[in-house]
CSV table of C-alpha atoms in Angstrom, one decimal:
chain,number,residue,atom,x,y,z
A,1,MET,CA,27.4,142.4,76.6
A,2,TYR,CA,28.1,141.2,80.3
A,3,SER,CA,28.1,143.1,83.4
A,4,ILE,CA,31.6,143.5,85.5
A,5,SER,CA,30.0,140.8,87.8
A,6,GLU,CA,28.8,138.3,84.6
A,7,ALA,CA,32.6,138.8,83.5
A,8,ALA,CA,34.3,138.4,86.3
A,9,LYS,CA,32.3,134.7,86.8
A,10,LEU,CA,33.2,133.7,83.0
A,11,LEU,CA,36.6,134.7,83.7
A,12,GLU,CA,36.8,132.9,86.9
A,13,ILE,CA,38.8,136.4,88.5
A,14,SER,CA,37.3,139.1,90.7
A,15,SER,CA,35.6,142.4,89.6
A,16,HIS,CA,37.9,143.9,91.9
A,17,THR,CA,40.7,142.3,89.0
A,18,LEU,CA,38.5,143.8,86.6
A,19,ARG,CA,38.6,147.0,88.1
A,20,TYR,CA,42.1,147.2,88.7
A,21,TYR,CA,43.2,146.2,85.1
A,22,GLU,CA,40.8,149.1,83.9
A,23,LYS,CA,42.4,151.5,86.3
A,24,GLU,CA,45.8,150.1,84.8
A,25,GLN,CA,44.4,150.8,81.3
A,26,ILE,CA,44.5,147.3,80.2
A,27,ILE,CA,41.1,147.1,79.8
A,28,LEU,CA,38.7,149.6,78.5
A,29,PRO,CA,35.4,148.6,78.7
A,30,ASP,CA,32.2,150.1,77.1
A,31,ARG,CA,29.6,152.0,79.5
A,32,ASN,CA,26.2,152.0,79.0
A,33,ASP,CA,23.6,154.7,79.2
A,34,HIS,CA,23.8,154.3,83.4
A,35,GLY,CA,27.5,154.3,83.3
A,36,GLU,CA,28.0,151.1,84.2
A,37,ARG,CA,31.0,148.9,82.7
A,38,GLU,CA,30.0,146.5,79.9
A,39,TYR,CA,32.3,143.6,78.6
A,40,GLY,CA,31.4,142.4,74.9
A,41,ASP,CA,33.4,139.1,73.4
A,42,SER,CA,36.5,141.0,72.5
A,43,HIS,CA,37.0,142.3,76.1
A,44,ILE,CA,36.3,139.0,77.1
A,45,ALA,CA,38.9,137.3,74.5
A,46,TRP,CA,41.5,140.0,75.5
A,47,LEU,CA,41.3,139.6,78.9
A,48,ARG,CA,41.5,135.8,78.6
A,49,PHE,CA,45.0,136.6,77.0
A,50,VAL,CA,46.1,139.1,79.5
A,51,ILE,CA,45.5,136.2,81.9
A,52,LYS,CA,47.2,133.6,80.2
A,53,LEU,CA,50.2,136.2,80.2
A,54,LYS,CA,49.6,136.7,84.0
A,55,GLN,CA,50.0,133.1,84.7
A,56,THR,CA,53.1,132.8,82.5
A,57,GLN,CA,54.4,135.3,84.9
A,58,MET,CA,54.8,138.3,82.6
A,59,PRO,CA,55.0,141.4,84.3
A,60,LEU,CA,52.1,143.4,84.7
A,61,VAL,CA,54.0,146.4,83.4
A,62,LYS,CA,54.7,144.6,80.0
A,63,ILE,CA,51.2,143.6,80.1
A,64,ARG,CA,50.3,147.3,80.3
A,65,GLU,CA,52.9,148.4,77.6
A,66,TYR,CA,51.5,145.5,75.3
A,67,SER,CA,48.1,146.9,75.6
A,68,ARG,CA,49.0,150.9,75.5
A,69,LEU,CA,51.0,149.5,71.8
A,70,TYR,CA,47.9,147.9,70.7
A,71,GLN,CA,45.6,150.7,71.5
A,72,GLU,CA,48.1,152.9,69.6
A,73,GLY,CA,47.6,150.7,66.3
A,74,GLU,CA,48.9,148.8,63.6
A,75,HIS,CA,52.3,151.1,63.4
A,76,THR,CA,53.3,149.2,66.8
A,77,GLN,CA,53.1,145.7,65.4
A,78,GLU,CA,56.8,145.5,65.5
A,79,ALA,CA,57.3,146.3,69.4
A,80,ARG,CA,54.1,144.3,70.1
A,81,LEU,CA,55.8,141.1,68.2
A,82,ARG,CA,59.2,141.8,70.0
A,83,LEU,CA,57.6,141.9,73.4
A,84,LEU,CA,55.4,138.8,72.6
A,85,GLU,CA,58.8,136.8,71.4
A,86,GLU,CA,60.7,137.9,74.2
A,87,HIS,CA,57.7,136.3,76.4
A,88,ARG,CA,57.9,133.3,74.8
A,89,ASN,CA,61.5,133.0,75.6
A,90,SER,CA,60.6,133.5,79.1
A,91,VAL,CA,57.8,130.9,78.9
A,92,ARG,CA,60.5,128.4,77.3
A,93,GLU,CA,62.5,128.8,79.9
A,94,GLN,CA,59.8,128.5,82.7
A,95,ILE,CA,59.2,125.3,80.7
A,96,SER,CA,62.8,123.9,80.9
A,97,THR,CA,63.0,124.6,84.3
A,98,LEU,CA,59.7,122.7,84.9
A,99,GLN,CA,60.8,119.8,83.5
A,100,GLU,CA,64.1,119.5,84.6
A,101,THR,CA,62.1,119.9,88.5
A,102,GLU,CA,59.6,117.2,87.3
A,103,LYS,CA,62.7,114.6,86.4
A,104,MET,CA,64.3,115.5,90.1
A,105,LEU,CA,60.8,114.7,91.8
A,106,ASP,CA,60.4,112.0,89.9
A,107,HIS,CA,63.7,110.7,91.2
A,108,LYS,CA,63.4,111.4,94.5
A,109,ILE,CA,59.9,110.1,94.7
A,110,GLY,CA,61.1,106.9,93.7
A,111,SER,CA,63.9,106.9,96.2
A,112,TYR,CA,61.4,107.0,98.7
A,113,LYS,CA,59.1,104.4,97.2
A,114,GLU,CA,62.3,102.4,96.8
A,115,MET,CA,63.3,102.9,100.4
A,116,ILE,CA,59.8,102.4,102.2
A,117,ASN,CA,58.7,99.2,99.9
A,118,PRO,CA,62.3,97.8,99.1
A,119,SER,CA,60.5,94.8,97.5
A,120,ILE,CA,58.3,96.7,94.9
């Protein structure tokens, strides 16, 4: 089990973020006899997933919805699947946009390099 500070360090996020995720009911850590938060390996794995969703621009409201559906049980699997498929489509659009932007940047960088050093 990990304390909140250990979990935060392991995940490279702040303790404040962990408390916020708890407040938003995205994570429900265990509590020890003293009432202190404890995070097990399953919590860490879940939080890594949440962090990836956040990094790929999934809105917090959707992450919260997914978490709620997961906590409700197996009868929500189809709804969770739809939510993740929608997000995957969004990620694919982001990838496409980034690839197009990279090509444009490569072209612009090449143009500047040629202007600066025309003999190369």
